[in-house]
Amino acid sequence: MVMPFHDGLIVQTQSHDYPIVITEQSTTEHSSMAKQITSYISGRQVLIVTNDTVAPLYLKALEDELAEQFTVKVCVLPDGEQYKNQASIDQIYDALMTEHFNRDVTLIALGGGVIGDMTGFAAASFMRGVNFIQIPTTLLSQVDSSVGGKTGINHPQGKNMIGAFWQPQMVLADMSTLKTLPARELSAGVAEIIKYALIMDEAFLTWLEANLPAMMALDLAVLGEAVKRCCQYKADVVAQDERESGVRALLNFGHTFGHVIETHEGYGNWLHGEAVAAGMVQAAELSQKIGWLTDDEVIRIKRVLELANLPITPPAIDVDAALDLMGHDKKVKHGQIRLILLKSIGDAVMTNEFDSQLLHEVLSKHSA
Amino acid sequence: MVMPFHDGLIVQTQSHDYPIVITEQSTTEHSSMAKQITSYISGRQVLIVTNDTVAPLYLKALEDELAEQFTVKVCVLPDGEQYKNQASIDQIYDALMTEHFNRDVTLIALGGGVIGDMTGFAAASFMRGVNFIQIPTTLLSQVDSSVGGKTGINHPQGKNMIGAFWQPQMVLADMSTLKTLPARELSAGVAEIIKYALIMDEAFLTWLEANLPAMMALDLAVLGEAVKRCCQYKADVVAQDERESGVRALLNFGHTFGHVIETHEGYGNWLHGEAVAAGMVQAAELSQKIGWLTDDEVIRIKRVLELANLPITPPAIDVDAALDLMGHDKKVKHGQIRLILLKSIGDAVMTNEFDSQLLHEVLSKHSA
């Protein structure tokens, strides 16, 4: 369901196929973001949506070059998860309406996952659906948002509660944008990359163990290879389960434990990828207590996370508070806590068939 | 792409098939709305969305009976097109979140087109898409909203600018709800029924000429037959063009002229169906001037509209003002005014190839 080509891959979805172009060229004199995406813009109208962190880095060059061929309007939103809300979507709608843009418009998401999710949802809902292109500028969004079509915003009472499945016309993942990414965010992105190795492919974990030092030193070719592999893994999973009724849930490995950390510590204090890293260790520890993983495998998982400067220990959280937070997780069905655990490295399962005492032990290991 | 069954039809769409059940039974002692829809509710959670006009008529019986089997929550919105906005959608989201409803929820739209459009969009966007059922309680919405999957809200700067294509699990069109419908709204619904005859089937116009007196006298069986035929016509068109890139535009016959009337007179003063009726006459007059319709055919069109107590003359509007309002219509491409006109009764085309002087003559006939 996914076909590699020379510098990326083609993702096949129910609505249409689209390419993920993985390159290092867009910010060099040899090419540009505009040159890479122009042929995927079908109309004459373009709205670039970005945030006030990314705009100073990449907006002007993109805007100026696109303006040679298209009517270009820009919507710069404030940076941060707290702005992933209806008010920001309304700003995008207002920009589109003020410019009298119509069904032929293409929205361009220039930024990380928050910008991508919001721009995608605005594209899904403006005039019942218009085209959009993603230019993810963080490692996390290059790995996580390029495939799957999930778009949306937060509701005051819950994350990602409002949204749509909507596929882009193309994704431009330019590794050179990672040169301006803060080191903590690079690590947070690597956490998601390691996740794919743990749930799907032990051989990829071996590859990461060898290549993580180069990735952390911003070897763009190696980073590009890692991104490409992860997009491929995700595309394979999503193709089996576009609307997340089954196997796609495995992509949430580490996320239920991580959700507890993020919520308890307050969003933004732990980055999502950091919380997922510590959460994956907890999931691995539970898998070991059940008898699925060996002690050595748990140590191996911790070591690879440490290579990426990621936390392997959660903050101190009271066990009852943690269980309560798990009970409010979207992945809970009928009150039973279902977790994604590892049968072995590269083989994940979703299950609620484990002794709750073992979960209690894992949570109490670091409890307040 | 549509299959009739004993009391309705099955609509086939890209995502799934669903039935339109056309009945007169739901408000009698023999059946109920709840009995008709229960088997189409897959989860255990139900949110009924309605308005403060329809709620006193049908809500309590539906709510009480569903509550025997499901967790039922109600969201009553104020009645009127002016509330077809983001604030109403937010009220629906809040009701869903407050009740901790999840992906298994089914939304039920109990009301006319505004309630149906908003409930459908909330269903399309809550948790990236949940199920919904339509119980249209106006003739217009029974004919127009049962097929096609268009959902959405207005933006302060334009009607239906925000929305999604999202298909219901079933539609319950109960003719007995028309007993409580104001006479003007009944006529407005008949305008859309006549539209289908004019654009698609001359024989259906003959049928209407014979049966309109019974329809206006609330013969529910005849009304049900008319609704069924229109849903069939629309399903055939939509099946060819689910996302409105071509033939589906023909369903907007009379709407560009009607849009001028509605906008100029202020929304709500002319009902949508009334504006479409006068607009269809103007489109017919232009078709006659081009040489496509005969004088007798134009007279026949006016006469059938009069049988339904519909206006056949637009209000006095300055020609330049009218042309300006047409220029802002969504169906205009690249500044050329494209109109849906009749080659003959039952045969519509979309075209911009006509002498603009003829359009001027039609508009100036009733100009201020």
Coordinates of N, CA, C and O in Angstrom, one line a residue, chain A residues 44 86 90 93-94 97-98 100 103-104 121 124-129 150-151 155 157-158 160-166 243-244 328 330 333-334, chain B residues 44 86 90 93-94 97-98 100 103-104 121 124-129 150-151 155 157-158 160-166 243-244 328 330 333-334:
Chain A
R44 N -5.1 28.5 -8.3 CA -4.2 29.7 -8.4 C -4.1 30.4 -7.0 O -3.5 31.5 -6.9
Q86 N -10.4 26.1 18.5 CA -11.3 26.6 17.5 C -11.0 28.0 17.1 O -11.2 28.4 16.0
D90 N -10.8 29.4 13.4 CA -11.6 30.6 12.9 C -10.7 31.6 12.2 O -11.1 32.3 11.3
Y93 N -10.2 30.3 8.7 CA -11.4 30.6 7.9 C -11.5 32.1 7.6 O -11.8 32.4 6.4
D94 N -11.2 32.9 8.5 CA -11.3 34.4 8.3 C -10.4 34.8 7.2 O -10.7 35.6 6.3
M97 N -11.9 33.7 3.9 CA -13.1 34.4 3.5 C -12.7 35.8 3.1 O -13.2 36.4 2.1
T98 N -11.8 36.5 3.8 CA -11.4 37.8 3.5 C -10.8 38.0 2.2 O -11.0 38.9 1.4
H100 N -11.6 36.1 -0.3 CA -12.5 35.5 -1.3 C -12.0 34.2 -1.9 O -12.2 34.0 -3.1
R103 N -13.1 27.0 -3.7 CA -12.8 25.6 -3.6 C -11.4 25.2 -4.2 O -10.9 24.1 -4.0
D104 N -10.9 26.1 -5.1 CA -9.6 25.8 -5.7 C -8.4 26.1 -4.9 O -7.3 25.9 -5.3
F121 N -7.3 20.3 9.3 CA -8.8 20.3 9.7 C -9.5 21.5 9.0 O -10.6 21.4 8.5
A124 N -10.1 20.4 5.6 CA -11.1 19.4 5.5 C -12.5 20.1 5.6 O -13.5 19.5 5.1
S125 N -12.6 21.2 6.3 CA -13.9 21.8 6.6 C -14.2 23.1 5.8 O -15.4 23.5 5.8
F126 N -13.3 23.7 5.2 CA -13.6 24.9 4.4 C -14.3 24.4 3.1 O -13.7 23.6 2.3
M127 N -15.5 24.9 2.8 CA -16.2 24.6 1.7 C -16.3 23.1 1.4 O -16.3 22.6 0.3
R128 N -16.5 22.4 2.5 CA -16.6 20.9 2.6 C -15.4 20.2 2.0 O -15.5 19.1 1.6
G129 N -14.2 20.9 2.1 CA -13.0 20.2 1.8 C -12.2 20.7 0.6 O -12.7 20.8 -0.5
K150 N -4.9 12.1 10.0 CA -5.5 12.7 11.2 C -5.3 14.2 11.2 O -4.2 14.7 11.2
T151 N -6.4 14.9 11.3 CA -6.3 16.4 11.5 C -7.2 16.7 12.7 O -8.1 16.0 13.0
H155 N -10.5 20.2 22.3 CA -11.6 20.8 22.9 C -11.2 21.2 24.4 O -10.3 20.5 24.9
Q157 N -12.1 20.4 27.0 CA -12.2 19.2 27.9 C -11.5 18.0 27.4 O -11.6 16.9 28.0
G158 N -10.8 18.1 26.3 CA -10.1 16.9 25.8 C -9.2 17.2 24.5 O -9.6 17.9 23.7
N160 N -7.5 16.6 20.9 CA -7.9 16.0 19.6 C -9.3 15.5 19.5 O -9.6 14.6 18.8
M161 N -10.2 16.2 20.2 CA -11.6 15.7 20.2 C -12.4 16.2 19.0 O -13.4 15.5 18.6
I162 N -11.9 17.2 18.3 CA -12.6 17.7 17.1 C -11.7 17.6 15.9 O -10.5 18.0 16.0
G163 N -12.2 17.0 14.8 CA -11.3 16.8 13.7 C -11.9 16.0 12.6 O -13.1 15.7 12.6
A164 N -11.0 15.6 11.6 CA -11.5 14.8 10.5 C -10.3 14.0 10.0 O -9.1 14.3 10.3
F165 N -10.6 13.0 9.2 CA -9.6 12.3 8.4 C -9.5 13.0 7.1 O -10.5 13.1 6.4
W166 N -8.4 13.5 6.7 CA -8.3 14.3 5.5 C -6.8 14.2 5.0 O -5.9 14.4 5.8
R243 N -9.3 4.0 9.6 CA -10.1 4.8 10.6 C -9.8 4.3 12.0 O -10.7 4.6 12.9
E244 N -8.7 3.7 12.2 CA -8.3 3.3 13.6 C -9.3 2.5 14.4 O -9.8 2.9 15.4
H328 N -9.4 7.8 32.0 CA -10.0 8.8 31.2 C -9.4 8.9 29.8 O -9.6 9.7 29.0
K330 N -8.7 7.9 25.9 CA -9.7 7.6 24.9 C -9.6 6.1 24.5 O -10.6 5.6 24.0
K333 N -12.0 1.1 26.8 CA -13.3 0.6 26.4 C -14.0 0.0 27.6 O -13.5 -0.9 28.3
H334 N -15.2 0.5 28.0 CA -16.0 -0.1 29.0 C -15.3 -0.3 30.3 O -15.4 -1.3 31.0
Chain B
R44 N -24.3 2.6 22.6 CA -25.3 2.8 23.7 C -25.5 4.2 24.1 O -26.2 4.5 25.0
Q86 N -21.0 28.5 14.2 CA -20.0 27.8 15.0 C -20.4 27.7 16.5 O -20.2 26.7 17.2
D90 N -20.5 24.4 18.7 CA -19.8 24.3 20.0 C -20.7 23.8 21.1 O -20.3 23.1 22.0
Y93 N -20.8 20.1 20.7 CA -19.6 19.5 21.2 C -19.6 19.5 22.7 O -19.2 18.5 23.4
D94 N -20.0 20.6 23.3 CA -20.0 20.7 24.8 C -20.9 19.6 25.4 O -20.6 19.0 26.4
M97 N -19.1 16.3 25.2 CA -18.0 16.2 26.1 C -18.4 16.1 27.5 O -17.9 15.4 28.3
T98 N -19.4 16.9 27.9 CA -19.9 16.9 29.3 C -20.4 15.6 29.7 O -20.3 15.1 30.8
H100 N -19.3 12.8 28.5 CA -18.2 11.9 28.3 C -18.6 10.9 27.2 O -18.2 9.7 27.2
R103 N -16.6 7.6 20.7 CA -16.7 7.3 19.3 C -18.0 6.5 19.0 O -18.4 6.4 17.8
D104 N -18.5 5.8 20.0 CA -19.7 5.0 19.8 C -21.0 5.8 19.8 O -22.1 5.2 19.5
F121 N -22.6 18.0 10.6 CA -21.2 18.5 10.7 C -20.6 18.2 12.0 O -19.4 17.9 12.1
A124 N -19.6 14.7 11.8 CA -18.4 14.5 10.9 C -17.1 14.9 11.7 O -16.1 14.3 11.4
S125 N -17.2 15.8 12.6 CA -16.0 16.4 13.2 C -15.8 16.0 14.7 O -14.7 16.2 15.2
F126 N -16.7 15.4 15.3 CA -16.5 14.9 16.7 C -15.7 13.7 16.7 O -16.1 12.7 16.0
M127 N -14.5 13.7 17.3 CA -13.6 12.5 17.4 C -13.3 12.0 15.9 O -13.2 10.8 15.7
R128 N -13.2 12.9 15.0 CA -13.0 12.6 13.6 C -14.0 11.8 12.9 O -13.8 11.1 11.9
G129 N -15.3 11.9 13.5 CA -16.4 11.2 12.8 C -17.1 10.2 13.5 O -16.6 9.2 13.9
K150 N -24.2 16.5 2.3 CA -23.7 17.8 2.6 C -24.1 18.2 4.0 O -25.3 18.2 4.4
T151 N -23.1 18.6 4.8 CA -23.3 19.1 6.2 C -22.6 20.4 6.3 O -21.7 20.7 5.6
H155 N -20.6 30.8 7.6 CA -19.5 31.7 8.1 C -20.1 33.2 8.1 O -21.0 33.4 7.3
Q157 N -19.3 35.6 6.8 CA -19.2 36.2 5.4 C -19.7 35.3 4.3 O -19.5 35.7 3.1
G158 N -20.4 34.2 4.6 CA -20.9 33.4 3.5 C -21.6 32.2 4.0 O -21.3 31.6 5.0
N160 N -23.0 28.4 4.2 CA -22.5 27.0 4.0 C -21.0 26.9 3.7 O -20.6 26.1 2.9
M161 N -20.2 27.9 4.2 CA -18.8 27.9 3.9 C -18.0 26.9 4.7 O -16.9 26.5 4.2
I162 N -18.5 26.5 5.8 CA -17.8 25.5 6.7 C -18.6 24.2 6.7 O -19.8 24.3 7.0
G163 N -17.9 23.1 6.4 CA -18.7 21.9 6.5 C -17.9 20.7 6.0 O -16.7 20.7 5.8
A164 N -18.7 19.6 5.8 CA -18.0 18.3 5.4 C -19.1 17.5 4.6 O -20.3 17.7 4.7
F165 N -18.6 16.6 3.8 CA -19.5 15.5 3.3 C -19.5 14.4 4.3 O -18.4 13.8 4.6
W166 N -20.6 14.1 4.8 CA -20.8 13.0 5.8 C -22.1 12.4 5.7 O -23.1 13.0 5.7
R243 N -19.0 14.6 -5.0 CA -18.3 15.8 -4.5 C -18.6 17.1 -5.3 O -17.9 18.1 -5.1
E244 N -19.7 17.1 -6.1 CA -20.1 18.2 -6.8 C -19.1 18.9 -7.7 O -18.7 20.0 -7.5
H328 N -21.0 37.3 -6.8 CA -20.5 36.7 -5.5 C -21.0 35.3 -5.3 O -20.7 34.8 -4.2
K330 N -21.2 31.4 -5.3 CA -20.2 30.3 -5.2 C -20.0 29.7 -6.6 O -18.9 29.1 -6.9
K333 N -17.3 30.9 -11.9 CA -15.9 30.6 -12.1 C -15.3 31.7 -12.9 O -15.8 32.0 -14.0
H334 N -14.2 32.2 -12.4 CA -13.4 33.2 -13.2 C -14.2 34.4 -13.7 O -14.0 34.8 -14.8

